[in-house]
């Protein structure tokens, strides 16, 4: 895996933390200095932690595991959706549905409801409904798509959760921890790094910063997926050879 370039992190503004009065003392080991009332994050430590996180994510995805990406804040949601879609990984960028992980069975039922509506439209059942009923079903389908469309293919709990802003997404973090699912997180100076398993100290408020970190993370995931594909091809080739 490629080494993380500190200069790239610097240019993306990953080092900008929050105002000093908003800091969480547990972030002290990752803070380089204070400048104009703002904490500056130590990017050398960010680079080390980012490499650790990438190594773990590469290992997970090479084993065929799924990672759920979570970011509902305005500055990060589009960035996360873009990278997650490219990787074909599930993601949440709208409101976090309470019980998304701890009550996964109920969430799956909602996804199945969405699929059932699609089936109705295909087999003609939808056309037999009254105009009012069709309108209600369409509204329900749109609402389900908005909140759960991005996890429609997630048939089981993810093996890891990647969170942008662990303070904002505290419910997601809590649910994952309760189930023993490892949490990877971009952690700003106002958050408690002890809440996550893989801390990536960095600015979680600027799109450019989030995009830089996610690009590096995405490369690691792609490497893992590539290894998985190669391994599967080898296995299939061996099976074919054995059969012959």
XYZ file of N, CA and C in Angstrom:
732
model
N 0.835 -1.205 0.000
C 0.000 0.000 0.000
C 0.871 1.257 0.000
N 0.474 2.242 -0.802
C 1.261 3.491 -0.906
C 1.288 4.248 0.423
N 2.407 4.906 0.667
C 2.548 5.713 1.884
C 1.707 6.983 1.749
N 1.156 7.446 2.859
C 0.360 8.674 2.850
C 1.307 9.873 2.806
N 1.028 10.789 1.886
C 1.866 11.980 1.723
C 1.351 13.118 2.612
N 2.164 13.528 3.579
C 1.773 14.589 4.517
C 1.492 15.905 3.786
N 2.249 16.162 2.730
C 2.082 17.399 1.945
C 0.671 17.456 1.326
N 0.194 16.319 0.845
C -1.156 16.248 0.265
C -2.216 16.555 1.326
N -1.996 16.024 2.525
C -2.932 16.259 3.638
C -2.948 17.750 3.998
N -1.765 18.343 4.012
C -1.619 19.764 4.348
C -2.365 20.641 3.335
N -2.167 20.344 2.050
C -2.810 21.129 0.982
C -4.329 21.007 1.016
N -4.825 19.887 1.515
C -6.276 19.671 1.594
C -6.887 20.264 2.869
N -6.016 20.805 3.755
C -6.518 21.431 4.988
C -6.935 20.439 6.059
N -6.373 19.223 5.995
C -6.716 18.182 6.969
C -6.280 18.577 8.381
N -5.296 19.487 8.472
C -4.715 19.867 9.772
C -5.560 20.853 10.582
N -6.566 21.466 9.974
C -7.360 22.467 10.700
C -8.355 21.815 11.649
N -8.160 22.066 12.953
C -9.087 21.539 13.950
C -10.138 22.588 14.301
N -10.767 22.415 15.453
C -11.792 23.359 15.918
C -11.155 24.443 16.791
N -11.979 25.384 17.187
C -11.524 26.428 18.113
C -11.104 25.746 19.415
N -10.079 26.299 20.040
C -9.503 25.671 21.233
C -10.514 25.459 22.357
N -11.485 26.360 22.468
C -12.470 26.231 23.564
C -13.433 25.052 23.341
N -13.454 24.517 22.105
C -14.358 23.399 21.798
C -13.645 22.049 21.821
N -12.395 22.040 22.249
C -11.623 20.805 22.128
C -12.019 19.724 23.114
N -11.687 18.493 22.742
C -11.837 17.367 23.659
C -10.425 16.999 24.128
N -10.153 17.077 25.429
C -8.792 16.816 25.949
C -8.188 15.482 25.517
N -9.054 14.511 25.199
C -8.543 13.203 24.767
C -7.887 13.247 23.388
N -8.063 14.393 22.679
C -7.425 14.546 21.373
C -6.023 15.152 21.499
N -5.607 15.468 22.739
C -4.300 16.098 22.974
C -3.118 15.412 22.274
N -3.046 14.074 22.260
C -1.898 13.416 21.611
C -1.800 13.696 20.100
N -2.924 14.102 19.498
C -2.937 14.320 18.041
C -2.855 15.799 17.649
N -2.723 16.665 18.661
C -2.667 18.110 18.381
C -1.220 18.589 18.351
N -0.870 19.289 17.281
C 0.496 19.774 17.084
C 0.726 21.100 17.812
N -0.233 22.029 17.649
C -0.102 23.350 18.264
C -1.430 24.094 18.222
N -1.394 25.296 18.822
C -2.563 26.183 18.798
C -2.168 27.414 17.989
N -3.037 27.818 17.067
C -2.728 29.002 16.261
C -4.000 29.818 16.045
N -3.945 31.080 16.451
C -5.098 31.991 16.318
C -6.390 31.403 16.895
N -6.238 30.768 18.046
C -7.427 30.221 18.726
C -7.952 28.929 18.139
N -7.173 28.331 17.221
C -7.595 27.077 16.586
C -6.529 26.009 16.825
N -6.970 24.792 17.071
C -6.021 23.698 17.248
C -5.567 23.181 15.885
N -4.281 22.942 15.751
C -3.712 22.399 14.516
C -3.357 20.939 14.768
N -3.872 20.081 13.920
C -3.653 18.633 14.059
C -2.272 18.244 13.526
N -1.631 17.316 14.223
C -0.312 16.820 13.823
C -0.486 15.848 12.643
N -0.173 16.310 11.440
C -0.408 15.512 10.232
C 0.490 14.279 10.118
N 1.624 14.296 10.804
C 2.482 13.108 10.793
C 1.770 11.962 11.521
N 1.050 12.323 12.575
C 0.280 11.321 13.317
C -0.952 10.891 12.503
N -1.538 11.853 11.785
C -2.679 11.532 10.918
C -2.247 10.515 9.866
N -1.085 10.754 9.261
C -0.564 9.861 8.220
C -0.372 8.436 8.749
N 0.194 8.325 9.949
C 0.437 7.006 10.556
C -0.891 6.292 10.810
N -1.845 7.025 11.394
C -3.149 6.441 11.723
C -3.938 6.091 10.462
N -3.808 6.919 9.446
C -4.503 6.670 8.180
C -3.961 5.407 7.504
N -2.658 5.228 7.586
C -2.042 4.023 7.018
C -2.505 2.773 7.782
N -2.609 2.897 9.101
C -3.088 1.769 9.919
C -4.513 1.393 9.521
N -5.361 2.425 9.373
C -6.760 2.207 8.998
C -6.857 1.570 7.611
N -6.053 2.062 6.677
C -6.074 1.547 5.305
C -5.631 0.087 5.239
N -4.623 -0.267 6.027
C -4.151 -1.658 6.071
C -5.265 -2.580 6.554
N -5.978 -2.139 7.601
C -7.077 -2.938 8.162
C -8.239 -3.060 7.168
N -8.561 -1.957 6.481
C -9.664 -1.969 5.506
C -9.325 -2.837 4.295
N -8.082 -2.784 3.882
C -7.629 -3.618 2.751
C -7.783 -5.105 3.102
N -7.389 -5.439 4.335
C -7.482 -6.824 4.807
C -8.948 -7.287 4.866
N -9.803 -6.404 5.387
C -11.235 -6.725 5.489
C -11.858 -6.990 4.124
N -11.630 -6.055 3.200
C -12.279 -6.165 1.885
C -11.673 -7.277 1.030
N -10.405 -7.616 1.274
C -9.802 -8.724 0.525
C -10.421 -10.057 0.950
N -11.052 -10.044 2.142
C -11.735 -11.244 2.641
C -13.219 -11.234 2.258
N -13.595 -10.268 1.427
C -14.982 -10.197 0.949
C -15.952 -9.533 1.904
N -15.419 -8.789 2.875
C -16.279 -8.115 3.864
C -16.783 -6.759 3.348
N -17.940 -6.362 3.877
C -18.547 -5.078 3.498
C -18.270 -4.011 4.557
N -18.065 -2.780 4.083
C -17.860 -1.635 4.978
C -19.001 -0.654 4.739
N -19.668 -0.244 5.817
C -20.748 0.740 5.711
C -20.176 2.131 5.965
N -20.354 3.032 4.993
C -19.858 4.403 5.121
C -20.991 5.305 5.611
N -20.691 6.163 6.592
C -21.719 7.026 7.191
C -21.263 8.477 7.265
N -22.071 9.369 6.676
C -21.807 10.820 6.758
C -23.086 11.554 6.375
N -23.721 12.181 7.347
C -24.975 12.885 7.053
C -24.801 14.410 7.021
N -23.597 14.902 7.345
C -23.398 16.350 7.333
C -23.223 16.830 5.889
N -23.697 18.038 5.642
C -23.721 18.627 4.303
C -22.370 18.577 3.584
N -21.292 18.918 4.303
C -19.964 19.020 3.682
C -19.404 17.654 3.259
N -19.948 16.577 3.823
C -19.351 15.256 3.579
C -20.237 14.285 2.811
N -21.545 14.502 2.810
C -22.448 13.480 2.271
C -22.213 13.164 0.791
N -22.001 14.191 -0.036
C -21.784 13.947 -1.470
C -20.465 13.233 -1.720
N -19.443 13.633 -0.980
C -18.113 13.021 -1.096
C -18.186 11.533 -0.752
N -18.842 11.217 0.359
C -18.966 9.836 0.812
C -19.795 9.008 -0.171
N -20.906 9.573 -0.638
C -21.754 8.862 -1.614
C -20.958 8.527 -2.880
N -20.177 9.493 -3.349
C -19.368 9.302 -4.569
C -18.398 8.131 -4.413
N -17.635 8.138 -3.331
C -16.634 7.082 -3.117
C -17.284 5.726 -2.842
N -18.347 5.716 -2.027
C -19.022 4.448 -1.696
C -19.641 3.809 -2.944
N -20.220 4.637 -3.813
C -20.812 4.116 -5.058
C -19.740 3.507 -5.960
N -18.605 4.181 -6.048
C -17.488 3.668 -6.867
C -17.007 2.304 -6.359
N -17.036 2.150 -5.042
C -16.551 0.921 -4.415
C -17.645 -0.151 -4.314
N -18.880 0.232 -4.671
C -20.040 -0.652 -4.530
C -20.230 -1.092 -3.068
N -20.059 -0.117 -2.177
C -20.229 -0.358 -0.741
C -21.484 0.368 -0.244
N -22.156 -0.160 0.776
C -23.337 0.509 1.321
C -22.970 1.808 2.026
N -23.908 2.752 2.049
C -23.633 4.022 2.723
C -24.928 4.682 3.196
N -24.794 5.533 4.203
C -25.912 6.327 4.724
C -25.492 7.787 4.670
N -26.219 8.590 3.885
C -25.905 10.021 3.825
C -27.130 10.878 4.158
N -28.261 10.214 4.358
C -29.440 10.932 4.851
C -29.499 10.684 6.359
N -30.642 10.876 6.961
C -30.761 10.671 8.406
C -30.429 9.220 8.779
N -29.675 9.039 9.869
C -29.365 7.686 10.339
C -30.636 7.050 10.891
N -31.095 5.914 10.318
C -32.327 5.294 10.834
C -32.015 4.620 12.170
N -32.643 5.050 13.238
C -32.411 4.459 14.552
C -32.588 2.952 14.510
N -31.636 2.198 15.053
C -31.721 0.741 15.029
C -31.225 0.151 13.720
N -30.599 0.992 12.914
C -30.077 0.552 11.609
C -29.224 -0.718 11.759
N -28.420 -0.785 12.824
C -27.578 -1.961 13.059
C -28.169 -2.864 14.139
N -28.573 -2.248 15.267
C -29.065 -3.041 16.396
C -30.437 -3.666 16.134
N -31.182 -3.121 15.172
C -32.484 -3.693 14.818
C -32.519 -3.918 13.304
N -31.481 -4.571 12.815
C -31.278 -4.744 11.379
C -32.426 -5.493 10.692
N -33.052 -6.422 11.414
C -34.159 -7.206 10.849
C -35.281 -6.288 10.382
N -35.608 -5.274 11.205
C -36.673 -4.327 10.858
C -36.279 -3.490 9.647
N -35.012 -3.096 9.589
C -34.522 -2.311 8.454
C -34.617 -3.137 7.170
N -34.267 -4.424 7.261
C -34.355 -5.309 6.093
C -35.797 -5.445 5.616
N -36.729 -5.447 6.572
C -38.157 -5.540 6.201
C -38.567 -4.328 5.375
N -38.062 -3.148 5.773
C -38.368 -1.915 5.049
C -37.799 -1.958 3.626
N -36.587 -2.520 3.507
C -35.951 -2.651 2.183
C -36.765 -3.627 1.319
N -37.241 -4.706 1.949
C -38.049 -5.689 1.216
C -39.364 -5.071 0.749
N -39.905 -4.161 1.565
C -41.132 -3.449 1.197
C -40.888 -2.635 -0.075
N -39.720 -1.998 -0.146
C -39.329 -1.212 -1.317
C -39.251 -2.117 -2.549
N -38.660 -3.288 -2.375
C -38.541 -4.248 -3.477
C -39.907 -4.781 -3.909
N -40.809 -4.939 -2.913
C -42.162 -5.432 -3.207
C -42.934 -4.418 -4.061
N -42.734 -3.135 -3.770
C -43.393 -2.075 -4.558
C -42.870 -2.110 -5.999
N -41.569 -2.306 -6.148
C -40.968 -2.402 -7.488
C -41.552 -3.576 -8.262
N -41.772 -4.693 -7.561
C -42.335 -5.890 -8.186
C -43.778 -5.618 -8.639
N -44.532 -4.889 -7.792
C -45.915 -4.519 -8.129
C -45.972 -3.724 -9.435
N -44.977 -2.841 -9.584
C -44.939 -1.995 -10.779
C -44.590 -2.811 -12.025
N -43.790 -3.846 -11.818
C -43.381 -4.683 -12.956
C -44.484 -5.639 -13.393
N -45.167 -6.243 -12.399
C -46.170 -7.257 -12.767
C -47.571 -6.691 -13.048
N -47.716 -5.358 -12.933
C -48.998 -4.732 -13.295
C -49.960 -4.543 -12.135
N -49.631 -5.094 -10.956
C -50.506 -4.964 -9.778
C -50.722 -3.496 -9.418
N -49.688 -2.706 -9.594
C -49.718 -1.278 -9.247
C -50.839 -0.554 -9.996
N -51.056 -0.964 -11.264
C -52.061 -0.299 -12.106
C -53.496 -0.603 -11.667
N -53.666 -1.653 -10.863
C -55.013 -2.008 -10.407
C -55.439 -1.163 -9.199
N -54.492 -0.443 -8.621
C -54.807 0.409 -7.467
C -55.506 1.688 -7.913
N -56.200 2.316 -6.954
C -56.866 3.593 -7.260
C -55.799 4.674 -7.378
N -56.153 5.792 -7.938
C -55.203 6.898 -8.127
C -54.615 7.335 -6.778
N -55.474 7.400 -5.765
C -55.045 7.823 -4.426
C -54.059 6.822 -3.833
N -54.361 5.517 -4.004
C -53.486 4.467 -3.466
C -52.121 4.476 -4.172
N -52.158 4.697 -5.500
C -50.904 4.741 -6.265
C -50.021 5.894 -5.786
N -50.654 7.003 -5.468
C -49.935 8.186 -4.984
C -49.282 7.889 -3.632
N -50.042 7.217 -2.764
C -49.521 6.858 -1.432
C -48.340 5.894 -1.541
N -48.480 4.908 -2.411
C -47.418 3.914 -2.598
C -46.169 4.576 -3.177
N -46.372 5.490 -4.131
C -45.239 6.213 -4.731
C -44.496 7.046 -3.695
N -45.252 7.691 -2.822
C -44.648 8.501 -1.762
C -43.845 7.621 -0.814
N -44.445 6.476 -0.458
C -43.772 5.534 0.450
C -42.473 5.030 -0.184
N -42.548 4.702 -1.468
C -41.370 4.194 -2.201
C -40.259 5.260 -2.251
N -40.639 6.510 -2.514
C -39.658 7.611 -2.593
C -38.980 7.833 -1.250
N -39.771 7.745 -0.177
C -39.237 7.943 1.171
C -38.272 6.821 1.555
N -38.639 5.590 1.203
C -37.781 4.440 1.490
C -36.484 4.530 0.685
N -36.595 4.933 -0.563
C -35.428 5.069 -1.437
C -34.458 6.116 -0.889
N -35.013 7.239 -0.435
C -34.183 8.331 0.087
C -33.370 7.883 1.294
N -34.024 7.163 2.198
C -33.358 6.780 3.442
C -32.604 5.451 3.399
N -33.106 4.527 2.573
C -32.528 3.180 2.598
C -32.041 2.657 1.248
N -32.234 3.435 0.191
C -31.845 2.985 -1.148
C -30.380 2.618 -1.254
N -29.552 3.348 -0.524
C -28.099 3.135 -0.603
C -27.624 1.900 0.167
N -28.546 1.262 0.910
C -28.167 0.022 1.616
C -29.041 -1.145 1.161
N -29.739 -0.971 0.045
C -30.663 -1.992 -0.460
C -29.993 -3.346 -0.679
N -28.713 -3.333 -1.053
C -28.000 -4.587 -1.323
C -27.281 -5.151 -0.098
N -27.411 -4.479 1.030
C -26.733 -4.934 2.257
C -27.626 -5.954 2.971
N -27.422 -7.241 2.653
C -28.301 -8.287 3.174
C -27.919 -8.763 4.579
N -26.717 -8.393 5.021
C -26.314 -8.739 6.399
C -25.555 -7.552 7.021
N -25.339 -7.631 8.305
C -24.634 -6.550 8.999
C -23.241 -6.339 8.402
N -22.789 -5.089 8.329
C -21.452 -4.834 7.787
C -20.368 -5.341 8.731
N -19.171 -5.550 8.184
C -18.056 -6.022 9.017
C -17.310 -4.857 9.644
N -17.578 -3.644 9.139
C -16.965 -2.429 9.686
C -17.817 -1.226 9.304
N -17.670 -0.155 10.085
C -18.384 1.099 9.796
C -17.350 2.213 9.709
N -17.425 2.996 8.634
C -16.521 4.143 8.469
C -17.345 5.413 8.644
N -16.980 6.231 9.637
C -17.779 7.404 9.993
C -17.013 8.720 9.796
N -17.696 9.692 9.211
C -17.145 11.051 9.116
C -17.868 11.876 10.179
N -17.127 12.388 11.161
C -17.651 13.152 12.299
C -18.344 12.230 13.305
N -17.545 11.658 14.186
C -18.065 10.691 15.160
C -18.964 11.335 16.211
N -18.867 12.661 16.346
C -19.718 13.372 17.307
C -21.140 13.450 16.749
N -21.239 13.847 15.499
C -22.547 13.957 14.842
C -23.191 12.576 14.671
N -22.378 11.596 14.297
C -22.904 10.249 14.034
C -22.761 9.345 15.259
N -22.957 9.917 16.446
C -22.738 9.156 17.693
C -23.659 7.943 17.825
N -24.864 8.022 17.238
C -25.792 6.886 17.341
C -25.242 5.703 16.533
N -24.727 6.001 15.338
C -24.135 4.963 14.487
C -22.951 4.313 15.197
N -22.113 5.145 15.819
C -20.938 4.651 16.538
C -21.362 3.765 17.710
N -22.354 4.232 18.475
C -22.844 3.481 19.638
C -23.414 2.125 19.228
N -24.213 2.113 18.152
C -24.821 0.852 17.684
C -23.747 -0.134 17.225
N -22.766 0.361 16.494
C -21.687 -0.504 16.003
C -20.897 -1.094 17.173
N -20.567 -0.242 18.160
C -19.792 -0.692 19.323
C -20.573 -1.749 20.125
N -21.879 -1.537 20.212
C -22.732 -2.468 20.957
C -22.683 -3.868 20.344
N -22.537 -3.910 19.013
C -22.526 -5.188 18.298
C -21.109 -5.709 18.044
N -20.115 -4.952 18.506
C -18.729 -5.389 18.312
C -18.222 -5.187 16.892
N -18.873 -4.282 16.153
C -18.437 -3.976 14.783
C -17.361 -2.896 14.855
N -16.166 -3.133 14.285
C -15.109 -2.113 14.363
C -15.498 -0.812 13.670
N -15.150 0.304 14.300
C -15.483 1.633 13.761
C -14.213 2.364 13.333
N -14.215 2.834 12.094
C -13.152 3.676 11.558
C -13.740 5.081 11.512
N -12.988 6.097 11.961
C -13.581 7.432 11.961
C -12.605 8.562 11.736
N -13.073 9.560 10.961
C -12.322 10.813 10.857
C -12.695 11.582 12.122
N -11.706 11.831 12.969
C -11.966 12.419 14.289
C -11.344 13.806 14.404
N -12.196 14.809 14.587
C -11.747 16.194 14.723
C -11.403 16.484 16.189
N -10.850 17.674 16.449
C -10.360 17.999 17.800
C -11.461 18.173 18.845
N -12.726 18.194 18.400
C -13.840 18.346 19.354
C -14.441 16.998 19.753
N -13.857 15.891 19.266
C -14.427 14.565 19.517
C -13.536 13.701 20.409
N -14.123 12.611 20.914
C -13.400 11.689 21.788
C -12.894 10.493 20.969
N -11.597 10.421 20.727
C -11.054 9.340 19.891
C -11.205 7.940 20.495
N -11.471 7.888 21.799
C -11.621 6.593 22.464
C -12.880 5.852 22.017
N -13.784 6.587 21.366
C -15.064 5.995 20.931
C -14.903 5.080 19.722
N -13.775 5.216 18.976
C -13.613 4.425 17.762
C -12.375 3.526 17.820
N -12.382 2.491 16.990
C -11.275 1.534 16.981
C -10.098 2.026 16.147
N -10.417 2.683 15.026
C -9.375 3.207 14.140
C -9.572 4.714 13.992
N -8.726 5.475 14.688
C -8.820 6.936 14.709
C -8.023 7.526 13.543
N -8.677 8.403 12.762
C -7.964 9.164 11.732
C -8.124 10.637 12.123
N -7.137 11.220 12.841
C -7.263 12.611 13.277
C -7.287 13.533 12.055
N -8.330 14.359 11.964
C -8.407 15.245 10.804
C -9.624 16.144 10.802
N -9.579 17.109 9.936
C -10.657 18.076 9.743
C -11.857 17.374 9.103
N -12.960 17.273 9.849
C -14.153 16.606 9.301
C -15.215 17.605 8.840
N -14.832 18.892 8.783
C -15.795 19.933 8.415
C -15.646 20.460 6.986
N -14.521 20.192 6.344
C -14.284 20.711 4.987
C -14.341 19.576 3.964
N -15.096 19.789 2.890
C -15.250 18.776 1.837
C -13.908 18.324 1.280
N -12.992 19.287 1.092
C -11.690 18.980 0.509
C -10.894 18.015 1.397
N -10.938 18.265 2.697
C -10.248 17.415 3.665
C -10.839 16.006 3.673
N -12.172 15.936 3.746
C -12.873 14.641 3.770
C -12.584 13.870 2.476
N -12.610 14.583 1.349
C -12.366 13.957 0.049
C -10.947 13.386 -0.032
N -9.983 14.129 0.489
C -8.595 13.663 0.470
C -8.454 12.348 1.255
N -9.016 12.339 2.468
C -8.928 11.138 3.310
C -9.679 9.969 2.666
N -10.874 10.250 2.165
C -11.680 9.193 1.540
C -11.023 8.640 0.274
N -10.316 9.483 -0.453
C -9.621 9.021 -1.669
C -8.563 7.987 -1.313
N -7.833 8.256 -0.229
C -6.782 7.338 0.229
C -7.406 6.039 0.744
N -8.491 6.187 1.483
C -9.213 5.025 2.015
C -9.776 4.188 0.855
N -10.352 4.866 -0.136
C -10.943 4.175 -1.286
C -9.894 3.370 -2.047
N -8.688 3.920 -2.171
C -7.606 3.204 -2.855
C -7.270 1.898 -2.126
N -7.284 1.956 -0.792
C -6.989 0.760 0.010
C -8.087 -0.289 -0.166
N -9.335 0.180 -0.182
C -10.477 -0.733 -0.374
C -10.414 -1.365 -1.771
N -10.081 -0.551 -2.773
C -9.954 -1.069 -4.152
C -8.873 -2.146 -4.229
N -7.785 -1.913 -3.520
C -6.698 -2.901 -3.487
C -7.189 -4.207 -2.869
N -7.955 -4.086 -1.791
C -8.522 -5.261 -1.127
C -9.479 -6.012 -2.044
N -10.341 -5.272 -2.743
C -11.304 -5.880 -3.674
C -10.589 -6.561 -4.834
N -9.499 -5.950 -5.283
C -8.705 -6.514 -6.374
C -8.068 -7.844 -5.953
N -7.551 -7.876 -4.727
C -6.958 -9.108 -4.189
C -8.010 -10.207 -4.101
N -9.200 -9.809 -3.666
C -10.327 -10.748 -3.546
C -10.681 -11.345 -4.909
N -10.729 -10.491 -5.915
C -11.068 -10.917 -7.280
C -10.015 -11.900 -7.822
N -8.743 -11.565 -7.593
C -7.637 -12.426 -8.045
C -7.709 -13.791 -7.370
N -7.977 -13.781 -6.070
C -8.061 -15.018 -5.295
C -9.205 -15.897 -5.790
N -10.348 -15.260 -6.073
C -11.518 -16.008 -6.555
C -11.242 -16.619 -7.927
N -10.549 -15.856 -8.783
C -10.212 -16.352 -10.124
C -9.305 -17.573 -10.033
N -8.354 -17.510 -9.091
C -7.437 -18.637 -8.888
C -8.210 -19.882 -8.443
N -9.155 -19.666 -7.490
C -9.952 -20.779 -6.966
C -10.802 -21.406 -8.054
N -11.424 -20.525 -8.885
C -12.271 -21.017 -9.974
C -11.438 -21.787 -10.998
N -10.217 -21.278 -11.271
C -9.323 -21.951 -12.212
C -8.912 -23.316 -11.711
N -8.662 -23.405 -10.386
C -8.257 -24.669 -9.764
C -9.406 -25.676 -9.817
N -10.646 -25.190 -9.550
C -11.823 -26.056 -9.583
C -12.035 -26.613 -10.992
N -11.858 -25.745 -11.992
C -12.017 -26.165 -13.389
C -10.979 -27.222 -13.748
N -9.729 -26.970 -13.311
C -8.637 -27.905 -13.584
C -8.902 -29.261 -12.907
N -9.403 -29.240 -11.671
C -9.692 -30.469 -10.930
C -10.803 -31.254 -11.597
N -11.809 -30.499 -12.108
C -12.957 -31.128 -12.763
C -12.529 -31.833 -14.061
N -11.578 -31.203 -14.753
C -11.091 -31.785 -16.015
C -10.216 -33.021 -15.736
